[in-house]
Coordinates of C-alpha atoms and ligand atoms in Angstrom, one line a residue:
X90 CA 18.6 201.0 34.4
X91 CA 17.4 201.9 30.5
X92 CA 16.7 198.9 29.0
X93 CA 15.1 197.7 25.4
X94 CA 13.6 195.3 24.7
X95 CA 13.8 194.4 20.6
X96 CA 10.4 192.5 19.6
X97 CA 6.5 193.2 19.1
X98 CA 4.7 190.0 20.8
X99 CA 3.3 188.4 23.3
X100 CA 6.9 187.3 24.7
X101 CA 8.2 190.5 24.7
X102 CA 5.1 192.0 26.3
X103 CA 5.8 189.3 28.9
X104 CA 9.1 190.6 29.1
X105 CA 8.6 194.0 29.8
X106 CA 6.3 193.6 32.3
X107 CA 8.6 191.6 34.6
X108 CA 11.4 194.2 33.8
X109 CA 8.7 196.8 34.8
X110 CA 8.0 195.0 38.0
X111 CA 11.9 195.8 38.9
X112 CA 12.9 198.5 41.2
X113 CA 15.8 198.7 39.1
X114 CA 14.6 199.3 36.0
X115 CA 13.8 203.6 35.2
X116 CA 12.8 203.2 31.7
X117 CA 11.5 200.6 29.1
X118 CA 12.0 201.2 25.5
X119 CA 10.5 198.5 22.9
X120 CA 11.2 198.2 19.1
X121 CA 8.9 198.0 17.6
X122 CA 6.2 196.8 20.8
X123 CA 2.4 196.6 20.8
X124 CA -0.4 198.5 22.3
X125 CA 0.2 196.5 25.2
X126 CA 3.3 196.7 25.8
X127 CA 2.7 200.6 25.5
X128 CA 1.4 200.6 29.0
X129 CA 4.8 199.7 30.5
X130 CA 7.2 201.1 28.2
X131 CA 7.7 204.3 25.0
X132 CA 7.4 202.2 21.7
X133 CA 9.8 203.1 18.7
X134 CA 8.9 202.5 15.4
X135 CA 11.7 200.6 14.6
X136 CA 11.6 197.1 13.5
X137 CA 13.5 193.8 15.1
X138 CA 15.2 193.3 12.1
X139 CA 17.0 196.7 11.5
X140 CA 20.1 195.9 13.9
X141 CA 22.6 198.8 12.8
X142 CA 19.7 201.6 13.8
X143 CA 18.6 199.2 16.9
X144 CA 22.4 199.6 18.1
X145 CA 22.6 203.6 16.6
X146 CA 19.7 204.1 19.2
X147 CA 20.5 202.0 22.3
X148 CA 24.2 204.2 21.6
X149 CA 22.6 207.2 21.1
X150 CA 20.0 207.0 24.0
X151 CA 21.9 205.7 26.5
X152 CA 20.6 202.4 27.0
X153 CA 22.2 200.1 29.8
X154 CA 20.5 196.9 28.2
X155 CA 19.6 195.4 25.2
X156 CA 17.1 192.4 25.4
X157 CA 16.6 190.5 22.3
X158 CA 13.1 188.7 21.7
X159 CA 12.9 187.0 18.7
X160 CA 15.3 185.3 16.5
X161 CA 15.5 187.3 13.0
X162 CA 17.5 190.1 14.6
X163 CA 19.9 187.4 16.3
X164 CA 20.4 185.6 12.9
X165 CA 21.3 189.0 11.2
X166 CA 24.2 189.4 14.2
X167 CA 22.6 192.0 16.3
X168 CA 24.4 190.8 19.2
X169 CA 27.5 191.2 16.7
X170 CA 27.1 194.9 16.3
X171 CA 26.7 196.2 19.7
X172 CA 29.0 194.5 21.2
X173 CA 31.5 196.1 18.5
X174 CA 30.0 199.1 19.9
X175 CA 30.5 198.0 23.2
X176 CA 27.1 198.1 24.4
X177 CA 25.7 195.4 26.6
X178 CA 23.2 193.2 25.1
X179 CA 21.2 190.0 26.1
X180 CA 21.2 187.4 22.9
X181 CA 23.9 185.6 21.2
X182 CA 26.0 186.2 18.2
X183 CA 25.4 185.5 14.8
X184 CA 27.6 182.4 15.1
X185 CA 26.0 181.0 18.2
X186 CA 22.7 181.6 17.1
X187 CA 23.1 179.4 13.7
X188 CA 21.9 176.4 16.5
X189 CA 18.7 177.6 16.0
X190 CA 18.4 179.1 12.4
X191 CA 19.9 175.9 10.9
X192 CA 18.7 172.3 11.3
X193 CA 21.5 171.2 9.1
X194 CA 24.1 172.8 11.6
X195 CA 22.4 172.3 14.6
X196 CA 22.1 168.6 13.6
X197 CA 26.0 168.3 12.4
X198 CA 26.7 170.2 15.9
X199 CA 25.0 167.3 17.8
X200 CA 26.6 164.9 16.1
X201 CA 30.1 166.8 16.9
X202 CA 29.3 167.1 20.5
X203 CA 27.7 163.8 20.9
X204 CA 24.8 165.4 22.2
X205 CA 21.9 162.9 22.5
X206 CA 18.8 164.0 19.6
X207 CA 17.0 161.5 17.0
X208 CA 19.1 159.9 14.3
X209 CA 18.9 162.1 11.2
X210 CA 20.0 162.5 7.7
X211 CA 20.6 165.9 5.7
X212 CA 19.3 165.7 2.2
X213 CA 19.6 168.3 -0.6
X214 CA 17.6 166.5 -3.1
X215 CA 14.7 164.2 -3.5
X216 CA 16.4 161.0 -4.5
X217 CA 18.6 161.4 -1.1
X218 CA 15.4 162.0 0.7
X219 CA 13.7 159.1 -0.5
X220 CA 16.8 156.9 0.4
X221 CA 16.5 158.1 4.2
X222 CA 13.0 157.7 4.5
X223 CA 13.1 154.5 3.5
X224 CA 15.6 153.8 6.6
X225 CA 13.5 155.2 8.8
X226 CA 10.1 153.9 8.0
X227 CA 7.0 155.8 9.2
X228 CA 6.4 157.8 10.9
X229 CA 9.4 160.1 9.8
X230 CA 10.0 163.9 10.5
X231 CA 11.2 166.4 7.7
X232 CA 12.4 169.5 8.8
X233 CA 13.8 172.6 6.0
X234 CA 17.3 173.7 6.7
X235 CA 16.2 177.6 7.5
X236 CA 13.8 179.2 9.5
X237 CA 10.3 178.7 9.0
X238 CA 8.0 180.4 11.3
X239 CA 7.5 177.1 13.9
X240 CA 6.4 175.7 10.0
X241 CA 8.9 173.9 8.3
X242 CA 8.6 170.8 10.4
X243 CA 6.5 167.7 8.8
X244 CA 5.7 164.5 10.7
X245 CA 4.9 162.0 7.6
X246 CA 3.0 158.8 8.3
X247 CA 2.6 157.1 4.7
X248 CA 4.5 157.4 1.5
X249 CA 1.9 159.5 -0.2
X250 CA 2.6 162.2 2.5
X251 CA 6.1 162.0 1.8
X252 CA 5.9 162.5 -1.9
X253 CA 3.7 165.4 -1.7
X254 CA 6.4 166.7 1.4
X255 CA 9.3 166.3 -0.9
X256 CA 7.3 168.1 -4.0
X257 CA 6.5 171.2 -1.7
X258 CA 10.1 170.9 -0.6
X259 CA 12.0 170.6 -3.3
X260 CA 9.8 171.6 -6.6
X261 CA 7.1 174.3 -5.2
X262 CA 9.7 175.3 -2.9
X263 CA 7.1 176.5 -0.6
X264 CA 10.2 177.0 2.0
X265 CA 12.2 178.8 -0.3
X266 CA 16.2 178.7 0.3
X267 CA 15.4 177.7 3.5
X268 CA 14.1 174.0 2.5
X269 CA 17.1 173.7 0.3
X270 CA 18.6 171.2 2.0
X271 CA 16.0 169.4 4.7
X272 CA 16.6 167.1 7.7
X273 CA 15.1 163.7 7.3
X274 CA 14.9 162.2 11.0
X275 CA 13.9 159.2 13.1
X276 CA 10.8 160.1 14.6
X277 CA 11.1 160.0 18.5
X278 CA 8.3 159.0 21.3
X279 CA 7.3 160.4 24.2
X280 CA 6.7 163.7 26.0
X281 CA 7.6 166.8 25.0
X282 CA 9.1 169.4 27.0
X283 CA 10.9 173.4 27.1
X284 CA 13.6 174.0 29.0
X285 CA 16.0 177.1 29.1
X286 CA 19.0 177.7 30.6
X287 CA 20.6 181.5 31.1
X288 CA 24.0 181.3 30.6
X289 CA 26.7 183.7 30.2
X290 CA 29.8 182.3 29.5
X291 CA 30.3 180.6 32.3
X292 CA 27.3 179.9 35.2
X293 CA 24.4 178.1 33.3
X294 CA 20.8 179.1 35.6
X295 CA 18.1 176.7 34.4
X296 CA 14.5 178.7 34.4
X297 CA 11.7 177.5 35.6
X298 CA 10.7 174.4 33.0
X299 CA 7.7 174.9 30.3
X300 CA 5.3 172.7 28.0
X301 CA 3.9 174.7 24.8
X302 CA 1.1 173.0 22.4
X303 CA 2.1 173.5 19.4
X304 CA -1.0 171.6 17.0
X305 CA -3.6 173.9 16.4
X306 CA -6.6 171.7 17.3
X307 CA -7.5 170.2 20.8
X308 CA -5.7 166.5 21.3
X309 CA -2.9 167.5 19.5
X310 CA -4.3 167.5 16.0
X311 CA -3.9 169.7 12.9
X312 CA -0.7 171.7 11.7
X313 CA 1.8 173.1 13.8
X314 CA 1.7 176.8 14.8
X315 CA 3.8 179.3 16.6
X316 CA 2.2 178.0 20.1
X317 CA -1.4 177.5 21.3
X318 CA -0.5 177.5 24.9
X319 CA 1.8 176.5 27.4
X320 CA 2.2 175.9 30.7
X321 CA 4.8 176.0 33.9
X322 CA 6.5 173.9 35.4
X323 CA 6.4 171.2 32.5
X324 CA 5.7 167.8 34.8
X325 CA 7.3 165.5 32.3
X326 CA 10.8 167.1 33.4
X327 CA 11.1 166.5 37.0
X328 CA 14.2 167.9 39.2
X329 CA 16.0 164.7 37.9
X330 CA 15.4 164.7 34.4
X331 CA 16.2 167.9 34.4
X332 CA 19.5 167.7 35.6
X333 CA 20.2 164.8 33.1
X334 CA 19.5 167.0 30.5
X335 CA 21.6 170.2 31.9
X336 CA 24.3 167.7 32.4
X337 CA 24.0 165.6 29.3
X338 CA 22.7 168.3 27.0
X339 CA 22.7 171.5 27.7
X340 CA 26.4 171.9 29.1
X341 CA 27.9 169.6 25.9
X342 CA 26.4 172.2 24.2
X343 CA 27.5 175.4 26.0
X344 CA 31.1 173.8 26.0
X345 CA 30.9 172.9 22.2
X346 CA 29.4 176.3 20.9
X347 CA 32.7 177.9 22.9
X348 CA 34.9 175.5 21.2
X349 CA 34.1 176.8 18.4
X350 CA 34.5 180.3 19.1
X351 CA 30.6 180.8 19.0
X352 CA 29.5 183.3 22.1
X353 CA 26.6 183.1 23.5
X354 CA 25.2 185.4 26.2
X355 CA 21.2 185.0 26.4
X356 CA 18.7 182.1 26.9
X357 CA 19.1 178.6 25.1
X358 CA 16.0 177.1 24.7
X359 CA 15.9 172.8 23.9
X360 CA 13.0 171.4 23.0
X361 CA 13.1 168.3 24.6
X362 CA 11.4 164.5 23.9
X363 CA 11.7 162.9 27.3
X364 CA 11.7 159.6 25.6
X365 CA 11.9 156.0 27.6
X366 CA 16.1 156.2 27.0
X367 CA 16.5 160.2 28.7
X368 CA 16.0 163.3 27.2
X369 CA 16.9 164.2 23.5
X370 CA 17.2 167.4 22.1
X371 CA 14.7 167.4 19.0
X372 CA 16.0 171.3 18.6
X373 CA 17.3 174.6 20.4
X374 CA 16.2 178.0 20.3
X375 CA 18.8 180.6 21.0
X376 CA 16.0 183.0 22.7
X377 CA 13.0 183.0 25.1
X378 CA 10.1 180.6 23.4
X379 CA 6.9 182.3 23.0
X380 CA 4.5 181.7 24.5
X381 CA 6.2 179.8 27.2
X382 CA 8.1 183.1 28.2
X383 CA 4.5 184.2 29.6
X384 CA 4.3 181.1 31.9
X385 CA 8.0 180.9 32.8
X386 CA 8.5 184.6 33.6
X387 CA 5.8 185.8 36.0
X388 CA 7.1 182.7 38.2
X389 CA 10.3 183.7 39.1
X390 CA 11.1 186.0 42.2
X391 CA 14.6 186.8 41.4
X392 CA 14.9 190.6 40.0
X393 CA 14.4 189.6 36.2
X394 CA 16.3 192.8 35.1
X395 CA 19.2 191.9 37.4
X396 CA 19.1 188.5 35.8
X397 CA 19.1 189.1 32.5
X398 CA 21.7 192.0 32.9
X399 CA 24.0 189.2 35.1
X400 CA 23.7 187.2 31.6
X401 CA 24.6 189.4 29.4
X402 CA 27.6 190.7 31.5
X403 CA 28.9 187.5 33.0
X404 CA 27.8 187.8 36.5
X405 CA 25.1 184.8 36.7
X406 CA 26.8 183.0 39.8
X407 CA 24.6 186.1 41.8
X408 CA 21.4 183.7 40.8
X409 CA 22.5 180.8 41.6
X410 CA 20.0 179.2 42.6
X411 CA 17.3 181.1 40.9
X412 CA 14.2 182.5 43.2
X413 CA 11.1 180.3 42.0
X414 CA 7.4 181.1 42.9
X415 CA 6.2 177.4 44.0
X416 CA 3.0 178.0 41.9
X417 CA 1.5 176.9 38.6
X418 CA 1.0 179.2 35.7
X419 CA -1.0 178.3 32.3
X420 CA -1.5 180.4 29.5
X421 CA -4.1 180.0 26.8
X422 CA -3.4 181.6 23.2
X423 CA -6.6 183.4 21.7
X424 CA -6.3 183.0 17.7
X425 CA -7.3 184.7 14.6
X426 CA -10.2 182.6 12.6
X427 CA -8.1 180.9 9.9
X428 CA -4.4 180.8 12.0
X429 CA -2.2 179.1 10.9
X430 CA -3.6 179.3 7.6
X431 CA -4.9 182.8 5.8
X432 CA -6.7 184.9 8.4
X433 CA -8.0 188.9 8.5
X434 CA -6.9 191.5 10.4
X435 CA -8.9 194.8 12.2
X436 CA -11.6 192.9 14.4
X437 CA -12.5 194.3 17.3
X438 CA -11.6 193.0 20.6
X439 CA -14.0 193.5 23.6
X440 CA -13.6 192.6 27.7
X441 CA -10.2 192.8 27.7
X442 CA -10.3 194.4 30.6
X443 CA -13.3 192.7 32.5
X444 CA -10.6 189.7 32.3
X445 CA -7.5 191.3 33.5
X446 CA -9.0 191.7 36.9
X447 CA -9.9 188.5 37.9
X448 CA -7.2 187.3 40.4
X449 CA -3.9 186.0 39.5
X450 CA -4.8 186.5 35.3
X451 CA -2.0 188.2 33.1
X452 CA -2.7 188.9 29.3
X453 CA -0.5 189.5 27.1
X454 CA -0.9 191.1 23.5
X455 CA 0.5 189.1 20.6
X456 CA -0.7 190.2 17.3
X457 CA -3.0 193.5 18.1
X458 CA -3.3 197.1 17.0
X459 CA -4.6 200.3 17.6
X460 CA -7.7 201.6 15.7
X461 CA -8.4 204.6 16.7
X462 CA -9.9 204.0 20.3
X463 CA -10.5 200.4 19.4
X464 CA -8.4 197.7 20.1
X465 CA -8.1 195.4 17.0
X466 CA -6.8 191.9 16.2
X467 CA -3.6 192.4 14.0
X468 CA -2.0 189.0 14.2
X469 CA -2.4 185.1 14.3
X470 CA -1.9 184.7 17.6
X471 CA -3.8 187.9 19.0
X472 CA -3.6 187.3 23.2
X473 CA -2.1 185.5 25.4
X474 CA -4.5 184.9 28.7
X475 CA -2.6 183.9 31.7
X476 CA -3.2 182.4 35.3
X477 CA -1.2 181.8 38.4
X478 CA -2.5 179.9 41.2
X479 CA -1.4 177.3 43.4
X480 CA -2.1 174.2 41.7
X481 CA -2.1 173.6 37.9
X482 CA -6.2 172.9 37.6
X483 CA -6.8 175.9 39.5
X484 CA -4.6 178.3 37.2
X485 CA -6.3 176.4 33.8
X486 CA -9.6 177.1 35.6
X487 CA -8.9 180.9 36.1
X488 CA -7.5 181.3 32.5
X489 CA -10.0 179.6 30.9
X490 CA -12.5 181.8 32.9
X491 CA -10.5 184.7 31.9
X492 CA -10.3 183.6 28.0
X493 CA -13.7 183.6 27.8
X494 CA -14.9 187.1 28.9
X495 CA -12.8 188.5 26.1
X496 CA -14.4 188.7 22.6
X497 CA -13.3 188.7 18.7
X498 CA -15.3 187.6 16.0
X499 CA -13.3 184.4 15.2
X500 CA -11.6 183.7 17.9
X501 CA -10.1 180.5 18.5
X502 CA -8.7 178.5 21.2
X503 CA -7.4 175.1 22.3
X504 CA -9.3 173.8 25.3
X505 CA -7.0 171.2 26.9
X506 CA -4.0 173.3 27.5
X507 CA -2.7 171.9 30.5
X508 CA -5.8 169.0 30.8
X509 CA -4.2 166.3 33.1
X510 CA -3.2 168.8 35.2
X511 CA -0.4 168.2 37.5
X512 CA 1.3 169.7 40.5
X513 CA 3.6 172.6 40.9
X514 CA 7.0 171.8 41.6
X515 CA 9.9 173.9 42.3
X516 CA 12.2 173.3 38.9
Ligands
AMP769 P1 11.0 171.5 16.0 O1 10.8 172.8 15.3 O2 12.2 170.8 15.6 O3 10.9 171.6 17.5 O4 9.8 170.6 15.7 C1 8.4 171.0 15.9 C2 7.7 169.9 16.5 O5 7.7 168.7 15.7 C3 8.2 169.4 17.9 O6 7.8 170.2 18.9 C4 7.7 168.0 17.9 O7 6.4 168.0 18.4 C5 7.8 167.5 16.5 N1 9.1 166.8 16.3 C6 10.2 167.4 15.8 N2 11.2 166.5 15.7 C7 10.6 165.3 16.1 C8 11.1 164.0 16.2 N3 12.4 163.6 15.9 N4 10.3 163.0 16.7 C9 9.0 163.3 17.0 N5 8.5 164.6 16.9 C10 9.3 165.5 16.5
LIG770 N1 7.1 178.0 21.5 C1 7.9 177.7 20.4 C2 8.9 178.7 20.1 O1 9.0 179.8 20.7 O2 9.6 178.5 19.1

C-alpha cells in the first residue's frame, strides 16, 4: 500500500509511525509532515488545507490511501473531492464534518437526535446572551460557533467574566465570524473523557479510550490549549460506560448524520463528561484528537493500515473486535515558553535522542523544524514524550524520565498528567 497521510503534528507523526510499523504499507507520503515524521515517510511541501492539489497528487502518484489528520482540510470537503475522483480516503465529507466545525449545528443536531449533551442556548447577540446566562447561573460555558484552535471555549464563573466574554465575543470580535453566533450552555460535572469510534458506514469499532488535559497549568488551572497530555485507557470510561455511550451516543449519531445524507468514513471523536446521570457529549471531533492519537495508537495490535483502509472502504466488520495491547500509555506534551499565549520560535532542542532509547518511550514531533543540522522548536506544542508499560504509574514514570533528558530553553510541561494513576484495562 501508498498511503498519505495529510497533516504536520504530533498526531500525524503518530500516525505514520503505526502505518510504518505495517507489513502492508510500501510507502508513506506526508503533506506537509515534520522533521520527524521524515524518518518514516518523503515529506511534500504541500499544505493540509490545499485539497484540490492534495487529491491532483494522491491521483497522480498513485496513492491507495488518503488519511486525513486535522480538521481544516475536512471542513473545506477534502473527503468531497477525492471521492469525486474516486480515490479512497479516510475522513468525512464536508457535510459530516460540520459536527465538529460548528457548535451551533452540532448542538441543533443533538437536539434533533436526542442525543444526551448539556442544555444550551445559541445566541447571536449580547442581549440574547445575557438572557441565557441568567438561566443558567454560574458557572456557565460559552463556546464561538466556528473553529477556534481548542480556544473558543469559556467557562465563566461571575458576571464580570461574562461581560468581558461577551465584549471579546461580540465587539472585539477576537473570534472573528466564527464567534458570530456563540453557544451559551449549562455547565456540566464530572469527569472528562475521549472516545473514538471508526466507523464506515456501517460497523462502528470503538478504539482504545483516552483522557487529554487540556488547561495549561498543573491541577487543571489556566487557559485551555490544544492538549498538555493525555493518557490511555481513560479510567473514568469503563467497558460499561462505554457501551452506554456507543449505544446512547455515538450510534444516534452515526444513524442521524446518515439521515441526513451526511457521509462519514473516518474517526468520530466525543468528548465526553461522565457526569452522575451517564455520559454527555460536551462535543465531537470528526478526526483523531491530538495528542490522544499518540496514546491510543501505539496500543492497538490490529494492522492500523488495514484498519483505517477497512474504514474508509467499508470493510470494518474484519476488526471486529479490535486487537488491544492490555497496557498503559501516557504522553506528556513539551511546550514553547509563552504557549498558549505569544511564544518564539528557532530554540534549539537537545537529548532528543538520549530519551528515545529508554524502554517503551515514543516521541513524537509537534511543532519542530530543521535548522540546518539543528533541530529547532517551531511550534506551541513542540514534542510529544511517550511511554508504554504495564501499569499507568509505571508508563508516567518512564515519560516523565524521558521528558526530562530532552532540553529547550523555555520548555514547559504539566507534571500531573495521569497523577492518580490507574490500571490498564482492555477498552
Ligand atoms: P469543547 O471544545 O466543547 O470540548 O470544550 C473544551 C473544554 O471545555 C472541555 O474539554 C471541557 O473541559 C470544557 N467544557 C466544555 N463544555 C462544557 C460543559 N458544558 N460543562 C463543563 N465543561 C465544559
Ligand atoms: N485533544 C483535543 C483535540 O484534538 O481537539
Amino acid at each position: 500500500m501508498k498511503i498519505l497521510v495529510v497533516g504536520g503534528g504530533g498526531r500525524e507523526h503518530a500516525l505514520c509511525l503505526s502505518l510504518h510499523k505495517s507489513p502492508q504499507v510500501e510507502e508513506i507520503l506526508c503533506a506537509p509532515g515534520n522533521p520527524g515524521i521524515a524518518e518514516v515517510a518523503d515529506c511534500l511541501p504541500v499544505a493540509a488545507g490545499d485539497i484540490v492539489e492534495l487529491a491532483d497528487l494522491a491521483g497522480k502518484l498513485n496513492v491507495d490511501l488518503t488519511v486525513v489528520g486535522p480538521e481544516l482540510p475536512l471542513s473545506l470537503g477534502i473527503a468531497d473531492e477525492f471521492s469525486k475522483r474516486q480515490l479512497p480516503i479516510f475522513g468525512p465529507s464536508r457535510l459530516a464534518a460540520q459536527i465538529e466545525t460548528s457548535k451551533v449545528f452540532s448542538k441543533e443536531f443533538f437536539r434533533r437526535h436526542g442525543i444526551p449533551t448539556a442544555d444550551a442556548v445559541v445566541c447571536g447577540g449580547i442581549d440574547e446572551a445575557r438572557k441565557a446566562i441568567k438561566r443558567f447561573g454560574y458557572p456557565v460555558v460559552l463556546k464561538a460557533d466556528g473553529l477556534a484552535g481548542g480556544k473558543g471555549v469559556l467557562i465563566i464563573e461571575s458576571e464580570e467574566d461574562a461581560e468581558r466574554a461577551l465584549r471579546l465575543f461580540f465587539q472585539e470580535r477576537v473570534f472573528g465570524a466564527a464567534g458570530d453566533r456563540i453557544v451559551v450552555e449549562e455547565f456540566l460535572r464530572g469527569q472528562e473523557a475521549s472516545f473514538l469510534v471508526l466507523f464506515d458506514g456501517q460497523t462502528a469499532v470503538p478504539l482504545p479510550t483516552a483522557r487529554d488535559y487540556k488547561k495549561v497549568y498543573d491541577g487543571d488551572r489556566g487557559p485551555n490549549t490544544g492538549g498538555m497530555g493525555a493518557h490511555s485507557p481513560a479510567g473514568v470510561l469503563n467497558a460499561e460506560t462505554a457501551s452506554q455511550a456507543l449505544k446512547e451516543i455515538l450510534w444516534p449519531t452515526f444513524r442521524g448524520l446518515q439521515a441526513e445524507g451526511r457521509e462519514f468514513r473516518g474517526v468520530l471523536y466525543a468528548g465526553l463528561m461522565i457526569t452522575d446521570g451517564g455520559p454527555r457529549v460536551l462535543e465531537y471531533n470528526a478526526r483523531f484528537g491530538d495528542p490522544e492519537t499518540e496514546v491510543i495508537l501505539p496500543r492497538i495490535t490490529s494492522d492500523v493500515a488495514e484498519l483505517l483502509r477497512a474504514a474508509a472502504t467499508g470493510r470494518l466488520d474484519k476488526f471486529v473486535p479490535l486487537e488491544v495491547k492490555n497496557e498503559a500509555c501516557v504522553g506528556v506534551v513539551l511546550c514553547a515558553e509563552g504557549y498558549p499565549g505569544n511564544y518564539e520560535h528557532g530554540r534549539p532542542i537537545h537529548g532528543l535522542a538520549e530519551a528515545a532509547r529508554l524502554p517503551g518511550v515514543e516521541i513524537f514531533h509537534a511543532g519542530t523544524a530543521r535548522d540546518g543540522d539543528r533541530l529547532v522548536t517551531a511550534g506551541g506544542r513542540v514534542l510529544v514524550v511517550t511511554a508504554m508499560a504495564a501499569s499507568m504509574t509505571e508508563a508516567a514514570v518512564r515519560a516523565y524520565e524521558a521528558a526530562d533528558r530532552i532540553h529547550f530553553e523555555g520548555k514547559q510541561l504539566r507534571r500531573d498528567i495521569a497523577a492518580g494513576g490507574i490500571r490498564p484495562s482492555r477498552i
